[in-house]
Amino acid sequence: MDSTEDFSPYRSDGKLYGFVCVVTGASQPVGQAIIEELAACDNPPSPTSFAETISTLSAAHPNTNVIPYPFNVSQEPETLSLIDEVLAAFGRLDVWVCSSGLLGPPAIYDTTPEDLQKVFEAHALAPFFALKHAPAAMGKLTEKKGTYPNAVEKKQRYGSIVVVGSVAGTYGGCWGPCYTMAAHASLGVVRSGVAVLKGSGVRVNCISAGQVDVGVDLHGMDVKGMTAQFPPASLQEKEAQQKTIGLERAGRPQEVARVAGFLASGFSSYVTGANLVVDGGASQSGNGETAPGITAGSNGGVKELDSFREVKIKMATPPILSTTSESDISSTCSTFSLTPSEFSELQKKAVEAKSLSYSPYSKFRVGAVLLTKSGNYVQGANVENASYPVTTCAERVAFGKALTTPGSQGPFKAIAVATDISPPASPCGMCRQCIREFCELDMPVIMFDAEGGYSVLKLGELLPLSFGPEHLDKPRQS
């Protein structure tokens, strides 16, 4: 039987009629926009608090009833209680939208199992419980109209589960490991849900959202991931968006919400198991490149991986910060226990060291500076040779000087590298291994470009799964 007749709630005035919808994450901007879309599809959402959103909706659309219902999405009994109350009050359930904004820490070295558990619960457990329990409620039919405004009969089993995920679940590298793993898990719920829902009349789909502008100036805010659920402030910059997004701008909450409205309605009546990417083309702009697999040589060290286990072979580019932004510098110093004067001196001496470069062949100048924990600065520049393999990089020159200079032999607090190109260039693989020999994995590696930008990563992020002195057996006593 064709369900589109009953499952077409959009009318000429843009409203959804008769549907009972659950939206989780409704206190976040995207969640609020989805509420607005489902309640009155012709009006844009207001960037206000949740209470103001409810008040505004009630005044503009008196036949739309938005009921706040605080519950823990990671607790199965609370999900069941919510479903029971919905059925008791309205006799039906039609749409369930799972939306979450929990990011988690940006680096794996700052990530605890508890962090991973929290993010996983928010992104994957909520869709799992919806998939497990909502279909039975969505299959409940009503022969009579309910008593609430716009109520209609429900003569067929149908429903729509919409999971608002992230492009991190498609190609990863968007924030931190927690977020990427949880986004993959939420998409996995959708993929597995098609078979689970067979014969139920209920559909399940995913929205993989990219960067969304939530209308908040992020500069100076705590954006580490567990307390404030926003991406780095540097992504707000117009230049960054032009480089990484096909449409050269961030999305708006209502643009994600409209896709949710489409998936909730009969317009998508033959769409299930789909992953709709809503990222302005960012995944096609070069940052989300993936390879379907990697193949080993004849020694068989690595086998080919299938398309469902895509491997990102190019590390995500770290955000480009500004040396003229007090908030960027303050955040960097706070994260890596540097003082503003130390940061300024690292930049000054790294740029200064470039002038010492001997690079007649490549014309590629590199300056490096080491900061010891005792407060000494040691500079180095790249030294080329007509016999190219004899060339020495700036970082290794700096280490050679430091290790042979009394009082500058470490331990080291930071290393900075400056080049004449933009975006910032990172140390080569050989230099990363050299740094690994003498420095801790959480030491910052600051990379300055020629246009006032910089990026910073921990050594462990630049050289993951590294091999260091501690991996070797101690020399045996003779």
Short mmCIF file of C-alpha atoms in Angstrom, two decimals:
data_model
loop_
_atom_site.label_atom_id
_atom_site.label_comp_id
_atom_site.label_asym_id
_atom_site.label_seq_id
_atom_site.Cartn_x
_atom_site.Cartn_y
_atom_site.Cartn_z
CA MET A 1 0.00 0.00 0.00
CA ASP A 2 1.34 3.44 -0.88
CA SER A 3 2.09 5.29 2.32
CA THR A 4 2.70 8.67 0.73
CA GLU A 5 -0.94 9.74 1.11
CA ASP A 6 -0.77 9.65 4.89
CA PHE A 7 2.94 10.37 5.06
CA SER A 8 2.82 13.81 3.41
CA PRO A 9 2.45 16.31 6.24
CA TYR A 10 3.68 19.35 4.28
CA ARG A 11 0.78 21.56 3.23
CA SER A 12 0.55 24.75 1.19
CA ASP A 13 1.32 26.91 4.24
CA GLY A 14 4.51 24.96 4.95
CA LYS A 15 3.42 23.31 8.19
CA LEU A 16 3.60 19.71 9.34
CA TYR A 17 0.13 18.46 10.23
CA GLY A 18 -0.69 15.81 12.76
CA PHE A 19 2.78 14.38 13.34
CA VAL A 20 4.21 13.73 16.79
CA CYS A 21 7.96 14.28 16.79
CA VAL A 22 10.80 13.76 19.27
CA VAL A 23 13.94 15.87 18.84
CA THR A 24 16.98 15.26 21.05
CA GLY A 25 19.72 17.86 21.47
CA ALA A 26 17.06 20.55 21.30
CA SER A 27 19.07 22.99 23.40
CA GLN A 28 21.73 23.27 20.66
CA PRO A 29 21.32 25.64 17.66
CA VAL A 30 20.85 22.82 15.12
CA GLY A 31 18.33 21.07 17.37
CA GLN A 32 16.37 24.29 17.79
CA ALA A 33 16.38 24.86 14.04
CA ILE A 34 15.00 21.35 13.51
CA ILE A 35 12.18 22.04 15.96
CA GLU A 36 11.35 25.20 14.03
CA GLU A 37 11.47 23.32 10.72
CA LEU A 38 9.20 20.54 11.89
CA ALA A 39 6.79 22.96 13.52
CA ALA A 40 6.59 25.67 10.86
CA CYS A 41 8.67 25.06 7.77
CA ASP A 42 8.17 28.51 6.31
CA ASN A 43 9.99 30.50 9.00
CA PRO A 44 13.73 30.64 9.76
CA PRO A 45 14.79 29.77 13.32
CA SER A 46 15.60 32.49 15.81
CA PRO A 47 19.12 32.45 17.29
CA THR A 48 17.76 32.64 20.82
CA SER A 49 17.59 30.46 23.88
CA PHE A 50 15.47 27.33 23.93
CA ALA A 51 12.87 28.98 26.17
CA GLU A 52 12.58 31.92 23.78
CA THR A 53 12.29 29.52 20.83
CA ILE A 54 9.32 27.80 22.49
CA SER A 55 7.70 31.14 23.34
CA THR A 56 8.21 32.47 19.80
CA LEU A 57 6.83 29.29 18.22
CA SER A 58 3.79 29.24 20.49
CA ALA A 59 2.94 32.82 19.56
CA ALA A 60 3.54 32.44 15.82
CA HIS A 61 1.99 28.97 15.48
CA PRO A 62 -0.60 28.36 18.23
CA ASN A 63 -1.42 24.90 16.84
CA THR A 64 2.16 23.76 17.36
CA ASN A 65 2.88 22.47 20.85
CA VAL A 66 6.57 22.25 21.79
CA ILE A 67 7.03 20.33 25.04
CA PRO A 68 10.47 20.40 26.73
CA TYR A 69 11.31 16.96 28.12
CA PRO A 70 14.65 16.65 29.92
CA PHE A 71 16.01 13.12 29.74
CA ASN A 72 19.35 11.36 29.47
CA VAL A 73 19.68 10.03 25.92
CA SER A 74 22.21 7.43 27.08
CA GLN A 75 19.78 5.80 29.52
CA GLU A 76 17.49 3.17 28.00
CA PRO A 77 14.83 3.36 30.76
CA GLU A 78 14.49 7.11 30.23
CA THR A 79 14.05 6.61 26.48
CA LEU A 80 11.31 4.06 27.16
CA SER A 81 9.63 6.41 29.64
CA LEU A 82 9.59 9.19 27.06
CA ILE A 83 8.01 6.89 24.46
CA ASP A 84 5.38 5.76 26.98
CA GLU A 85 4.47 9.35 27.81
CA VAL A 86 4.26 10.33 24.14
CA LEU A 87 1.89 7.44 23.39
CA ALA A 88 -0.18 8.14 26.49
CA ALA A 89 -0.55 11.81 25.58
CA PHE A 90 -0.96 11.59 21.80
CA GLY A 91 -1.53 7.95 20.89
CA ARG A 92 1.13 7.95 18.18
CA LEU A 93 4.77 8.66 17.34
CA ASP A 94 5.91 9.57 13.82
CA VAL A 95 9.35 11.18 13.77
CA TRP A 96 12.44 10.79 15.94
CA VAL A 97 15.41 13.10 15.33
CA CYS A 98 18.70 12.45 17.14
CA SER A 99 20.97 15.49 17.27
CA SER A 100 24.06 16.01 19.40
CA GLY A 101 26.88 18.55 19.53
CA LEU A 102 29.34 16.87 21.89
CA LEU A 103 32.83 17.02 20.37
CA GLY A 104 35.29 15.63 22.91
CA PRO A 105 38.99 16.58 23.16
CA PRO A 106 40.79 17.45 19.90
CA ALA A 107 43.88 15.27 20.54
CA ILE A 108 44.12 11.60 21.44
CA TYR A 109 46.73 12.39 24.10
CA ASP A 110 44.13 14.47 25.96
CA THR A 111 41.39 11.87 25.51
CA THR A 112 40.40 9.56 28.36
CA PRO A 113 38.16 6.49 28.13
CA GLU A 114 35.56 8.53 29.99
CA ASP A 115 35.67 11.21 27.28
CA LEU A 116 35.16 8.59 24.59
CA GLN A 117 32.27 7.05 26.53
CA LYS A 118 30.48 10.41 26.88
CA VAL A 119 30.77 11.28 23.20
CA PHE A 120 29.84 7.77 22.11
CA GLU A 121 26.73 7.85 24.31
CA ALA A 122 25.61 11.19 22.89
CA HIS A 123 26.14 10.30 19.24
CA ALA A 124 25.56 6.55 19.03
CA LEU A 125 23.54 5.34 22.02
CA ALA A 126 20.70 7.81 21.40
CA PRO A 127 20.18 6.62 17.78
CA PHE A 128 20.58 3.01 18.93
CA PHE A 129 17.79 3.34 21.51
CA ALA A 130 15.62 5.13 18.95
CA LEU A 131 16.18 2.31 16.46
CA LYS A 132 15.47 -0.28 19.14
CA HIS A 133 12.30 1.15 20.69
CA ALA A 134 10.75 3.88 18.50
CA PRO A 135 9.59 1.63 15.58
CA ALA A 136 7.12 -0.27 17.76
CA ALA A 137 5.59 3.02 18.86
CA MET A 138 5.58 4.33 15.29
CA GLY A 139 3.65 1.22 14.26
CA LYS A 140 0.76 2.12 16.54
CA LEU A 141 -2.30 3.09 14.45
CA THR A 142 -5.07 5.54 15.39
CA GLU A 143 -8.58 5.13 14.04
CA LYS A 144 -9.74 8.43 15.45
CA LYS A 145 -8.24 11.88 15.42
CA GLY A 146 -6.45 12.85 18.60
CA THR A 147 -7.52 15.75 20.74
CA TYR A 148 -4.47 17.89 20.01
CA PRO A 149 -4.49 20.57 17.26
CA ASN A 150 -4.02 19.36 13.67
CA ALA A 151 -4.58 15.75 14.74
CA VAL A 152 -5.27 13.24 11.94
CA GLU A 153 -5.84 9.51 11.77
CA LYS A 154 -2.92 7.15 11.30
CA LYS A 155 -4.09 4.27 9.11
CA GLN A 156 -0.73 2.75 8.16
CA ARG A 157 2.50 1.90 9.91
CA TYR A 158 5.15 4.43 9.09
CA GLY A 159 7.73 6.60 10.74
CA SER A 160 11.07 8.29 10.18
CA ILE A 161 14.22 8.18 12.31
CA VAL A 162 16.71 10.91 11.42
CA VAL A 163 20.23 10.84 12.82
CA VAL A 164 22.07 14.16 12.61
CA GLY A 165 25.71 13.15 12.42
CA SER A 166 28.85 14.65 10.96
CA VAL A 167 31.10 14.38 7.93
CA ALA A 168 33.60 13.05 10.48
CA GLY A 169 31.67 9.79 10.12
CA THR A 170 32.31 9.83 6.38
CA TYR A 171 35.97 10.76 6.07
CA GLY A 172 37.15 11.72 9.57
CA GLY A 173 39.83 14.19 10.53
CA CYS A 174 37.32 16.92 11.42
CA TRP A 175 38.08 17.33 15.11
CA GLY A 176 39.35 14.68 17.50
CA PRO A 177 39.31 10.88 17.73
CA CYS A 178 36.27 10.75 20.05
CA TYR A 179 34.15 12.73 17.64
CA THR A 180 35.26 10.80 14.56
CA MET A 181 34.71 7.39 16.18
CA ALA A 182 31.30 8.37 17.53
CA ALA A 183 30.24 9.84 14.18
CA HIS A 184 31.16 6.57 12.46
CA ALA A 185 29.17 4.70 15.09
CA SER A 186 26.05 6.84 14.58
CA LEU A 187 26.25 6.26 10.83
CA GLY A 188 26.66 2.55 11.60
CA VAL A 189 23.32 2.61 13.43
CA VAL A 190 21.71 3.93 10.26
CA ARG A 191 23.41 1.38 8.00
CA SER A 192 22.36 -1.52 10.22
CA GLY A 193 18.90 -0.06 10.72
CA VAL A 194 17.66 -0.78 7.19
CA ALA A 195 17.61 -4.53 7.80
CA VAL A 196 16.33 -4.11 11.36
CA LEU A 197 13.36 -2.04 10.16
CA LYS A 198 12.42 -4.28 7.24
CA GLY A 199 8.64 -4.68 7.14
CA SER A 200 7.99 -2.05 9.82
CA GLY A 201 7.21 0.87 7.52
CA VAL A 202 9.80 2.93 9.39
CA ARG A 203 12.74 4.55 7.62
CA VAL A 204 16.12 5.58 9.05
CA ASN A 205 18.53 8.07 7.49
CA CYS A 206 21.56 10.13 8.41
CA ILE A 207 22.52 13.75 7.85
CA SER A 208 26.30 14.21 7.79
CA ALA A 209 26.72 17.89 8.51
CA GLY A 210 29.88 19.86 7.88
CA GLN A 211 30.88 23.17 9.44
CA VAL A 212 27.83 25.04 10.75
CA ASP A 213 27.86 28.69 11.83
CA VAL A 214 25.99 28.78 15.14
CA GLY A 215 26.09 32.58 15.35
CA VAL A 216 28.65 32.77 18.15
CA ASP A 217 32.01 34.57 18.02
CA LEU A 218 34.39 31.84 19.12
CA HIS A 219 37.50 33.98 19.61
CA GLY A 220 38.66 33.84 23.22
CA MET A 221 36.31 30.98 24.14
CA ASP A 222 37.21 27.60 25.60
CA VAL A 223 36.82 25.33 22.59
CA LYS A 224 38.63 22.25 23.86
CA GLY A 225 35.59 20.12 23.25
CA MET A 226 34.02 18.97 26.51
CA THR A 227 32.73 22.24 27.98
CA ALA A 228 31.98 24.31 24.87
CA GLN A 229 30.73 22.39 21.87
CA PHE A 230 32.23 24.46 19.10
CA PRO A 231 35.04 23.99 16.56
CA PRO A 232 38.25 26.10 16.62
CA ALA A 233 37.74 29.84 16.20
CA SER A 234 40.15 29.86 13.26
CA LEU A 235 37.58 27.99 11.15
CA GLN A 236 35.34 31.06 11.31
CA GLU A 237 37.81 33.04 9.25
CA LYS A 238 36.57 33.73 5.72
CA GLU A 239 39.91 32.69 4.22
CA ALA A 240 39.76 29.29 5.92
CA GLN A 241 36.22 28.68 4.68
CA GLN A 242 37.13 29.71 1.13
CA LYS A 243 40.01 27.23 1.12
CA THR A 244 38.14 24.25 2.54
CA ILE A 245 34.48 24.60 1.54
CA GLY A 246 33.13 24.36 -2.00
CA LEU A 247 30.49 27.02 -1.38
CA GLU A 248 33.13 29.07 0.48
CA ARG A 249 31.05 29.58 3.62
CA ALA A 250 29.84 27.70 6.66
CA GLY A 251 26.34 26.30 6.71
CA ARG A 252 23.47 27.64 8.77
CA PRO A 253 21.48 25.60 11.30
CA GLN A 254 18.30 25.96 9.25
CA GLU A 255 20.04 24.47 6.20
CA VAL A 256 20.64 21.29 8.18
CA ALA A 257 17.12 21.51 9.58
CA ARG A 258 15.53 21.66 6.14
CA VAL A 259 17.16 18.36 5.23
CA ALA A 260 15.81 16.91 8.49
CA GLY A 261 12.36 18.18 7.52
CA PHE A 262 12.69 16.52 4.12
CA LEU A 263 13.63 13.19 5.72
CA ALA A 264 10.76 13.49 8.20
CA SER A 265 8.20 14.03 5.48
CA GLY A 266 6.63 12.02 2.70
CA PHE A 267 8.84 13.80 0.18
CA SER A 268 11.49 11.22 1.11
CA SER A 269 9.09 8.27 1.34
CA TYR A 270 11.39 6.00 -0.72
CA VAL A 271 14.63 7.04 1.00
CA THR A 272 16.07 4.85 3.75
CA GLY A 273 19.59 3.95 4.81
CA ALA A 274 20.86 7.12 3.12
CA ASN A 275 23.64 9.39 4.29
CA LEU A 276 22.97 12.93 3.06
CA VAL A 277 26.15 15.00 3.23
CA VAL A 278 25.38 18.65 4.03
CA ASP A 279 28.78 20.35 4.03
CA GLY A 280 28.81 22.86 1.20
CA GLY A 281 31.12 20.63 -0.81
CA ALA A 282 33.93 20.54 1.77
CA SER A 283 34.29 16.78 1.37
CA GLN A 284 34.96 17.34 -2.34
CA SER A 285 37.41 20.21 -1.89
CA GLY A 286 40.54 18.17 -1.16
CA ASN A 287 40.40 17.94 2.64
CA GLY A 288 38.40 14.76 2.75
CA GLU A 289 40.35 12.66 0.31
CA THR A 290 40.41 9.00 1.20
CA ALA A 291 41.78 5.91 -0.42
CA PRO A 292 39.68 2.77 -0.80
CA GLY A 293 42.58 0.70 0.42
CA ILE A 294 46.33 0.26 0.66
CA THR A 295 48.26 -2.58 -0.82
CA ALA A 296 51.45 -4.07 0.56
CA GLY A 297 54.41 -5.32 -1.37
CA SER A 298 55.24 -8.98 -1.83
CA ASN A 299 56.18 -9.35 1.83
CA GLY A 300 52.49 -9.02 2.68
CA GLY A 301 52.77 -6.62 5.61
CA VAL A 302 49.42 -4.93 4.97
CA LYS A 303 46.48 -6.39 3.08
CA GLU A 304 44.09 -4.47 0.92
CA LEU A 305 41.23 -2.94 2.90
CA ASP A 306 37.72 -2.88 1.54
CA SER A 307 35.74 0.28 0.84
CA PHE A 308 33.93 0.12 4.18
CA ARG A 309 37.22 0.49 6.03
CA GLU A 310 38.60 3.53 4.24
CA VAL A 311 41.97 4.71 5.40
CA LYS A 312 42.81 8.40 5.46
CA ILE A 313 46.36 8.45 4.21
CA LYS A 314 46.77 12.21 4.37
CA MET A 315 46.83 13.73 7.85
CA ALA A 316 44.27 16.49 8.36
CA THR A 317 45.75 19.98 8.07
CA PRO A 318 45.85 21.65 11.49
CA PRO A 319 44.01 24.98 11.81
CA ILE A 320 45.95 28.09 10.83
CA LEU A 321 46.05 30.57 13.71
CA SER A 322 47.10 34.21 13.62
CA THR A 323 50.19 35.78 15.22
CA THR A 324 48.19 39.01 15.50
CA SER A 325 45.32 37.40 17.41
CA GLU A 326 45.67 37.75 21.15
CA SER A 327 43.08 35.01 21.70
CA ASP A 328 44.95 32.53 19.45
CA ILE A 329 48.27 33.23 21.15
CA SER A 330 46.68 33.14 24.61
CA SER A 331 45.05 29.79 23.85
CA THR A 332 48.32 28.35 22.49
CA CYS A 333 50.30 29.55 25.50
CA SER A 334 47.71 28.19 27.92
CA THR A 335 47.61 24.80 26.20
CA PHE A 336 51.39 24.35 26.03
CA SER A 337 52.49 26.17 29.21
CA LEU A 338 54.29 28.95 27.36
CA THR A 339 54.38 32.63 28.26
CA PRO A 340 53.41 35.26 25.67
CA SER A 341 57.00 36.55 25.74
CA GLU A 342 58.33 33.03 25.04
CA PHE A 343 55.92 32.66 22.13
CA SER A 344 56.96 36.06 20.75
CA GLU A 345 60.64 35.20 21.10
CA LEU A 346 60.17 31.83 19.39
CA GLN A 347 58.53 33.56 16.43
CA LYS A 348 61.17 36.29 16.27
CA LYS A 349 64.15 33.94 16.48
CA ALA A 350 62.70 31.36 14.06
CA VAL A 351 62.11 34.05 11.43
CA GLU A 352 65.52 35.55 12.18
CA ALA A 353 67.20 32.17 11.69
CA LYS A 354 65.93 31.99 8.11
CA SER A 355 68.42 34.70 7.15
CA LEU A 356 71.23 32.30 8.08
CA SER A 357 70.00 29.67 5.61
CA TYR A 358 72.46 28.32 3.06
CA SER A 359 70.08 27.14 0.33
CA PRO A 360 71.52 28.04 -3.09
CA TYR A 361 69.92 25.01 -4.79
CA SER A 362 66.34 24.84 -3.50
CA LYS A 363 66.00 28.54 -2.55
CA PHE A 364 63.82 27.18 0.26
CA ARG A 365 64.84 28.92 3.48
CA VAL A 366 64.06 27.34 6.84
CA GLY A 367 64.79 28.73 10.28
CA ALA A 368 64.39 26.82 13.52
CA VAL A 369 64.76 27.65 17.20
CA LEU A 370 64.77 25.45 20.29
CA LEU A 371 63.62 26.67 23.68
CA THR A 372 65.09 24.84 26.67
CA LYS A 373 63.24 24.58 29.97
CA SER A 374 66.05 26.65 31.48
CA GLY A 375 65.12 29.52 29.14
CA ASN A 376 67.85 29.30 26.50
CA TYR A 377 67.12 29.75 22.77
CA VAL A 378 69.19 27.87 20.18
CA GLN A 379 68.82 28.75 16.49
CA GLY A 380 69.48 26.69 13.36
CA ALA A 381 69.06 27.08 9.60
CA ASN A 382 69.11 24.61 6.73
CA VAL A 383 72.51 23.99 5.17
CA GLU A 384 72.45 22.52 1.65
CA ASN A 385 75.20 20.71 -0.23
CA ALA A 386 75.98 20.08 -3.89
CA SER A 387 75.75 16.42 -2.93
CA TYR A 388 72.11 16.64 -1.90
CA PRO A 389 72.05 13.84 0.73
CA VAL A 390 74.64 15.78 2.74
CA THR A 391 72.12 18.60 3.23
CA THR A 392 71.15 19.22 6.87
CA CYS A 393 67.77 20.57 7.89
CA ALA A 394 67.35 23.58 10.17
CA GLU A 395 65.89 21.52 12.99
CA ARG A 396 68.85 19.13 13.08
CA VAL A 397 71.32 22.00 12.90
CA ALA A 398 69.62 23.53 15.97
CA PHE A 399 69.78 20.25 17.87
CA GLY A 400 73.45 19.78 16.95
CA LYS A 401 74.27 23.22 18.34
CA ALA A 402 72.18 22.73 21.48
CA LEU A 403 73.57 19.31 22.34
CA THR A 404 77.15 20.52 22.02
CA THR A 405 76.63 23.77 23.95
CA PRO A 406 76.91 23.57 27.76
CA GLY A 407 73.72 24.80 29.40
CA SER A 408 71.59 24.29 26.27
CA GLN A 409 71.47 20.51 26.15
CA GLY A 410 67.86 20.28 27.29
CA PRO A 411 65.35 19.30 28.42
CA PHE A 412 63.47 21.18 25.71
CA LYS A 413 60.22 23.08 26.13
CA ALA A 414 59.32 23.92 22.50
CA ILE A 415 60.61 24.08 18.95
CA ALA A 416 59.56 26.61 16.31
CA VAL A 417 60.10 26.45 12.54
CA ALA A 418 59.69 29.31 10.05
CA THR A 419 59.54 29.20 6.24
CA ASP A 420 58.76 31.59 3.38
CA ILE A 421 55.57 29.81 2.32
CA SER A 422 51.96 29.71 3.42
CA PRO A 423 50.30 27.68 4.88
CA PRO A 424 52.97 26.75 7.42
CA ALA A 425 55.37 23.92 6.56
CA SER A 426 56.05 21.13 9.04
CA PRO A 427 59.35 19.41 9.81
CA CYS A 428 60.26 16.61 7.42
CA GLY A 429 60.07 12.98 8.49
CA MET A 430 63.78 12.73 9.30
CA CYS A 431 63.60 15.83 11.49
CA ARG A 432 60.51 14.55 13.29
CA GLN A 433 62.48 11.46 14.25
CA CYS A 434 65.37 13.67 15.36
CA ILE A 435 63.04 15.73 17.55
CA ARG A 436 61.57 12.49 18.93
CA GLU A 437 65.02 11.43 20.15
CA PHE A 438 65.42 14.39 22.48
CA CYS A 439 61.90 15.66 23.31
CA GLU A 440 58.71 14.55 25.01
CA LEU A 441 55.72 13.59 22.85
CA ASP A 442 53.59 16.41 24.29
CA MET A 443 56.12 19.13 23.39
CA PRO A 444 54.70 21.75 20.99
CA VAL A 445 56.04 22.11 17.46
CA ILE A 446 55.12 25.62 16.28
CA MET A 447 55.17 26.26 12.53
CA PHE A 448 55.20 29.85 11.27
CA ASP A 449 54.37 30.84 7.68
CA ALA A 450 55.32 33.96 5.74
CA GLU A 451 51.98 35.75 6.17
CA GLY A 452 51.54 35.99 9.93
CA GLY A 453 49.91 32.60 10.35
CA TYR A 454 51.00 29.66 12.41
CA SER A 455 49.98 26.13 13.30
CA VAL A 456 50.92 24.14 16.36
CA LEU A 457 50.83 20.41 17.06
CA LYS A 458 52.25 18.16 19.72
CA LEU A 459 55.21 16.09 18.61
CA GLY A 460 53.11 12.96 19.15
CA GLU A 461 50.54 14.29 16.68
CA LEU A 462 53.24 14.97 14.08
CA LEU A 463 54.81 11.55 14.58
CA PRO A 464 52.13 9.06 15.69
CA LEU A 465 53.09 5.51 16.66
CA SER A 466 56.67 6.71 16.94
CA PHE A 467 59.79 4.76 17.88
CA GLY A 468 62.02 6.27 20.54
CA PRO A 469 64.94 5.53 22.85
CA GLU A 470 62.69 3.82 25.40
CA HIS A 471 61.89 1.09 22.90
CA LEU A 472 65.47 -0.16 22.80
CA ASP A 473 66.89 -2.67 25.27
CA LYS A 474 69.22 -1.15 27.81
CA PRO A 475 72.91 -1.90 27.07
CA ARG A 476 74.08 -5.02 28.85
CA GLN A 477 76.78 -4.70 31.46
CA SER A 478 79.98 -6.47 30.43
#
